[in-house]
mmCIF file of C-alpha atoms in Angstrom:
data_model
loop_
_atom_site.group_PDB
_atom_site.id
_atom_site.type_symbol
_atom_site.label_atom_id
_atom_site.label_comp_id
_atom_site.label_asym_id
_atom_site.label_seq_id
_atom_site.Cartn_x
_atom_site.Cartn_y
_atom_site.Cartn_z
ATOM 1 C CA GLY A 102 25.929 30.776 21.238
ATOM 2 C CA LEU A 103 24.865 27.184 20.982
ATOM 3 C CA SER A 104 27.273 24.487 19.860
ATOM 4 C CA ALA A 105 26.778 22.840 16.475
ATOM 5 C CA ASP A 106 26.286 19.457 18.180
ATOM 6 C CA PHE A 107 23.481 20.888 20.319
ATOM 7 C CA LYS A 108 21.765 22.444 17.286
ATOM 8 C CA GLU A 109 22.005 19.147 15.396
ATOM 9 C CA ALA A 110 20.537 17.207 18.329
ATOM 10 C CA ILE A 111 17.602 19.619 18.574
ATOM 11 C CA ALA A 112 16.984 19.408 14.816
ATOM 12 C CA PHE A 113 16.839 15.606 14.906
ATOM 13 C CA ALA A 114 14.571 15.690 17.967
ATOM 14 C CA VAL A 115 12.175 18.039 16.143
ATOM 15 C CA LEU A 116 12.158 15.819 13.038
ATOM 16 C CA ALA A 117 11.481 12.736 15.190
ATOM 17 C CA TYR A 118 8.626 14.513 16.961
ATOM 18 C CA TRP A 119 7.113 15.645 13.661
ATOM 19 C CA ARG A 120 7.301 12.078 12.304
ATOM 20 C CA GLN A 121 5.641 10.663 15.395
ATOM 21 C CA GLN A 122 2.876 13.302 15.201
ATOM 22 C CA GLY A 123 2.321 12.808 11.463
ATOM 23 C CA ILE A 124 3.636 16.257 10.508
ATOM 24 C CA CYS A 125 5.346 16.480 7.121
ATOM 25 C CA GLY A 126 8.983 17.398 7.514
ATOM 26 C CA ASN A 127 10.172 18.389 4.069
ATOM 27 C CA LEU A 128 9.834 21.803 2.461
ATOM 28 C CA PRO A 129 8.689 21.406 -1.166
ATOM 29 C CA SER A 130 9.100 25.125 -1.840
ATOM 30 C CA VAL A 131 12.776 24.825 -0.877
ATOM 31 C CA THR A 132 13.665 21.318 -2.078
ATOM 32 C CA GLY A 133 11.576 21.192 -5.246
ATOM 33 C CA ALA A 134 9.733 18.076 -4.053
ATOM 34 C CA ARG A 135 6.320 17.493 -5.640
ATOM 35 C CA GLN A 136 4.536 17.255 -2.299
ATOM 36 C CA ALA A 137 5.027 17.385 1.445
ATOM 37 C CA VAL A 138 5.805 13.982 2.961
ATOM 38 C CA LEU A 139 6.539 12.364 6.284
ATOM 39 C CA LEU A 140 10.262 11.868 6.821
ATOM 40 C CA GLY A 141 11.755 8.678 8.255
ATOM 41 C CA GLU A 142 10.162 5.507 9.517
ATOM 42 C CA ILE A 143 9.210 4.280 12.957
ATOM 43 C CA ASP A 144 10.608 0.829 13.681
ATOM 44 C CA ARG A 145 8.184 -0.930 15.999
ATOM 45 C CA GLU A 146 10.044 -4.243 15.912
ATOM 46 C CA SER A 147 11.190 -5.469 19.310
ATOM 47 C CA ARG A 148 14.935 -5.539 19.824
ATOM 48 C CA ASP A 149 16.707 -7.981 22.129
#
């Protein structure tokens, strides 16, 4: 099977992709949230 670290990396990559594409990443039917929302923020600030 796949290692837990690999599964975690894939999960975070999927969440990052969804955020970048504007796809809501939470599951209101599972979490009880009132609505679907984008997860995370994209930091566009330049880093030196």
